[in-house]
Tab-separated table of C-alpha atoms in Angstrom:
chain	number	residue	atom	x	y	z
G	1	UNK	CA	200.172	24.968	135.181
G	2	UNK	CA	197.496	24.814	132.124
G	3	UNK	CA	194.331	23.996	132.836
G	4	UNK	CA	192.151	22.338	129.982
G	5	UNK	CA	188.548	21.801	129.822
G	6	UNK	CA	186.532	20.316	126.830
G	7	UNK	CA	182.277	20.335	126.292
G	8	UNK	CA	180.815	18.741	123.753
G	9	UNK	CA	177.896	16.010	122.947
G	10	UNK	CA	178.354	13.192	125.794
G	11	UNK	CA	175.745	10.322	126.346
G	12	UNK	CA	174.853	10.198	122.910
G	13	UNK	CA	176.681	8.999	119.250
G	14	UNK	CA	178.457	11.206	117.422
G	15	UNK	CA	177.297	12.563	113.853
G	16	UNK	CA	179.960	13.298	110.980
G	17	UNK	CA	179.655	16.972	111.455
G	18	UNK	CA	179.706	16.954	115.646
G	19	UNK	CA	182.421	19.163	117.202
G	20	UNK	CA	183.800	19.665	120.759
G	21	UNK	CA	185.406	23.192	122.078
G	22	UNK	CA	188.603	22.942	124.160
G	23	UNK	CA	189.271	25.589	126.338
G	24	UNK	CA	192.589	26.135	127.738
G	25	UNK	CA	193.397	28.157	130.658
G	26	UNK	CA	197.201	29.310	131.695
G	27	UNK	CA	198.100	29.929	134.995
G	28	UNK	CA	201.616	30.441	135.493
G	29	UNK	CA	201.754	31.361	139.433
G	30	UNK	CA	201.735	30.180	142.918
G	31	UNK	CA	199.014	29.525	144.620
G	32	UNK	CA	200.277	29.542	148.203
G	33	UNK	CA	200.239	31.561	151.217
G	34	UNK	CA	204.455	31.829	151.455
G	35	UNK	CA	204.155	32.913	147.774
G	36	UNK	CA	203.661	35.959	145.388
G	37	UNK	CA	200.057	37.870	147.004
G	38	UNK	CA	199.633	34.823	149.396
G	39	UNK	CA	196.009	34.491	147.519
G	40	UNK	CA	194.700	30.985	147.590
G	41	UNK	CA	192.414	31.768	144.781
G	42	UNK	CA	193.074	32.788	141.058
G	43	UNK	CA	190.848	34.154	138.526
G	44	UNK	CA	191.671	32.629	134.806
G	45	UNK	CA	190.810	33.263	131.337
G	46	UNK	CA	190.782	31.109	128.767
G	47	UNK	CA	193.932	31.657	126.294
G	48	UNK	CA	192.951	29.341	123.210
G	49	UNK	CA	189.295	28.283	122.226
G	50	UNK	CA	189.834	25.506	120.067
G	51	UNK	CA	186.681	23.754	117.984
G	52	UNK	CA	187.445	20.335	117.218
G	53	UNK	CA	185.407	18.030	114.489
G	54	UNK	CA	185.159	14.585	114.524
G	55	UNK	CA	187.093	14.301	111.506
G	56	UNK	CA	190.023	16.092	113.335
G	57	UNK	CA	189.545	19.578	111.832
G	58	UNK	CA	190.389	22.417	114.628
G	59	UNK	CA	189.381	25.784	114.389
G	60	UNK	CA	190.697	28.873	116.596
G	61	UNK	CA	187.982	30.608	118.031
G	62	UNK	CA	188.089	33.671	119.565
G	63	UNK	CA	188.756	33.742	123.571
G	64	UNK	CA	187.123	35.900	125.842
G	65	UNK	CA	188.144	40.125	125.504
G	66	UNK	CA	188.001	40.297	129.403
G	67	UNK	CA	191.480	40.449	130.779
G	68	UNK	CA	193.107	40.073	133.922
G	69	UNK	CA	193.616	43.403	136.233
G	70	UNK	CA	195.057	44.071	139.496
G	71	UNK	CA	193.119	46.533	141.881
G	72	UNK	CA	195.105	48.394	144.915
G	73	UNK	CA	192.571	48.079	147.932
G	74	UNK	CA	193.624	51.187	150.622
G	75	UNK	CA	192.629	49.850	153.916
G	76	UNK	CA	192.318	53.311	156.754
G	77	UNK	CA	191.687	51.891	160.193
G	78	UNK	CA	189.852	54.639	161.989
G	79	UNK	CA	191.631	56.662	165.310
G	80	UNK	CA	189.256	55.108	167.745
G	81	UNK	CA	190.405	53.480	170.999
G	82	UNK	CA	190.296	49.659	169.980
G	83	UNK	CA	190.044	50.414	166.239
G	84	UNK	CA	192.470	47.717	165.075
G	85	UNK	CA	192.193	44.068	164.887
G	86	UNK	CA	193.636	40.530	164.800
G	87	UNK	CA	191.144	39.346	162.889
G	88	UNK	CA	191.074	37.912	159.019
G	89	UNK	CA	189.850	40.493	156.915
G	90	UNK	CA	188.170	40.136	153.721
G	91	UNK	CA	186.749	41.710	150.757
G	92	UNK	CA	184.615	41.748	147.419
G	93	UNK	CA	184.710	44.196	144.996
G	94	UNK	CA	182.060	44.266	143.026
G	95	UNK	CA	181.933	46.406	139.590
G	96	UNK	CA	180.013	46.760	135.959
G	97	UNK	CA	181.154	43.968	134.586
G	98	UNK	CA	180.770	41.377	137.505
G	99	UNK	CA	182.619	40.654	140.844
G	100	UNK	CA	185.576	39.618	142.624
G	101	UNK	CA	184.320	36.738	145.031
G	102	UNK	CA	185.547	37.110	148.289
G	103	UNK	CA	189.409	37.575	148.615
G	104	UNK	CA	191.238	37.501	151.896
G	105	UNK	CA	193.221	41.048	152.465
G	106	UNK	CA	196.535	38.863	153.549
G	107	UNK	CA	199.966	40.627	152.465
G	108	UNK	CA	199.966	44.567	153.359
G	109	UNK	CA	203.265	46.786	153.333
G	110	UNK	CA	202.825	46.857	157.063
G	111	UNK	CA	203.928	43.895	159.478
G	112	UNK	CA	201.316	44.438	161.620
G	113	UNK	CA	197.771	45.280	159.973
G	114	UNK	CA	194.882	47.129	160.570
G	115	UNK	CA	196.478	48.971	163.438
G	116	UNK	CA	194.377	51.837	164.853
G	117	UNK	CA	195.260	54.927	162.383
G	118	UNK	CA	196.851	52.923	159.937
G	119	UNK	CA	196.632	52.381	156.096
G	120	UNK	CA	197.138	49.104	154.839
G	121	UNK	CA	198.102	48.540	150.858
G	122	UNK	CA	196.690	45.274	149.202
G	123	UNK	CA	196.890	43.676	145.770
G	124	UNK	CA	193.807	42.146	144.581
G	125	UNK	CA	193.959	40.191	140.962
G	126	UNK	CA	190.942	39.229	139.258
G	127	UNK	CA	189.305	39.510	136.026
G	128	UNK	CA	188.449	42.956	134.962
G	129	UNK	CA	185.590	44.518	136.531
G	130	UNK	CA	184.733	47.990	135.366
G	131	UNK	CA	183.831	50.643	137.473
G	132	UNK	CA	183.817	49.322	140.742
G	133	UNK	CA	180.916	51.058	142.484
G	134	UNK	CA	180.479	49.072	145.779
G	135	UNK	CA	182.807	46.354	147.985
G	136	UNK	CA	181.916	44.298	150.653
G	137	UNK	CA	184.527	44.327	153.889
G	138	UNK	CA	184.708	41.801	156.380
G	139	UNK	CA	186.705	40.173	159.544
G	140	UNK	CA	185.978	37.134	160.845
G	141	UNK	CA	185.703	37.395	164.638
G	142	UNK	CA	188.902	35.279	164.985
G	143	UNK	CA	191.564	36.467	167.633
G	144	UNK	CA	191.008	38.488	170.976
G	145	UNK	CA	190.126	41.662	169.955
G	146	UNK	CA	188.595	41.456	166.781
G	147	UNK	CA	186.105	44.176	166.892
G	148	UNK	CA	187.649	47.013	163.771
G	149	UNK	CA	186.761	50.335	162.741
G	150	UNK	CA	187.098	51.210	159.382
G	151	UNK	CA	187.332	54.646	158.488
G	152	UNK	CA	187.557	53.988	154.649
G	153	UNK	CA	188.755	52.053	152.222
G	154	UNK	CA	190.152	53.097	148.233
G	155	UNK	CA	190.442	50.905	145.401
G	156	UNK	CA	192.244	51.877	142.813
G	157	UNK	CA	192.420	50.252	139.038
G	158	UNK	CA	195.437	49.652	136.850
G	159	UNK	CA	194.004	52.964	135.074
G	160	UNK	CA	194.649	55.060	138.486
G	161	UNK	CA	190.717	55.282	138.586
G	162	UNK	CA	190.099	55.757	142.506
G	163	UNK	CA	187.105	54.337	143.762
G	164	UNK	CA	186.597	55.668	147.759
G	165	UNK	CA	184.359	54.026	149.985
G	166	UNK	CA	184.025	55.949	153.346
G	167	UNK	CA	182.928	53.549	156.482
G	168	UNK	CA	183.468	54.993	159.719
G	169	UNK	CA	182.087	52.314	161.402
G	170	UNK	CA	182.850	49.172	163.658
């Protein structure tokens, strides 16, 4: 899918020299919970910035220089009696240049997450973010059981710079 948007000078005539910018925005992958990450939610950056005139002149502007990244999230579920949950877990990593939002940790290596003394392995994509230098970790109360412990949690950058948040806490 491609995703276009256009801004330009609405609710008023247009001069001669007037212009409107068209952003377009590629996607290219599922958005489904069956499919790929299972994330619901995609972060995208505009490909083409195109000025358009009046007159039908178009001019290539330049798009943005962030780019798209993909951060490992390391998940350790403390050794506590009652550590692990059923819950939906969630997270925001939040870096120099801006934030995640809120992304649900769905699809880990292990068929049965945050177990008690476990690590869980996630895949979060999102625009580039710099150093990451503090996340946010939820669950959502759902499920018998849904007290958690985390003992830590690493996120890692396509640059193998580790970021390690200890918890140790419910």
């Amino acid at each position: 899918a491609v995703v276009s948007t256009q801004s330009g000078h609405y609710g008023r005539g247009l001069d001669e020299d007037d212009s409107s910018v068209v952003y377009t925005f590629p996607c290219g992958r599922w958005l489904d919970k069956e499919e790929e990450d299972g994330q619901l939610q995609v972060d995208l950056l505009a490909e083409t910035v195109v000025k358009k005139t009046v007159k039908g002149e178009e001019t290539n502007l330049e798009s943005s220089k962030l780019k798209n990244e993909s951060y490992t999230i390391k998940v350790l579920t403390g050794d506590k009696f009652g550590a692990g949950t059923d819950a939906n877990c969630y997270i925001s990593l939040h870096g120099t240049l801006g934030d995640s939002g809120e992304r649900q940790l769905s699809k880990s290596e292990n068929m049965d997450k945050f177990q008690r003394n476990q690590v869980d392995t996630f895949t979060v994509d999102c625009v580039e973010l710099g150093q990451i230098y503090k996340i946010v970790v939820r669950e959502d109360d759902a499920n018998m059981g849904a007290d958690w412990f985390v003992e830590s949690v690493t996120v890692v950058d396509t640059n193998n710079t580790e970021s390690s948040f200890p918890c140790e806490q419910w």
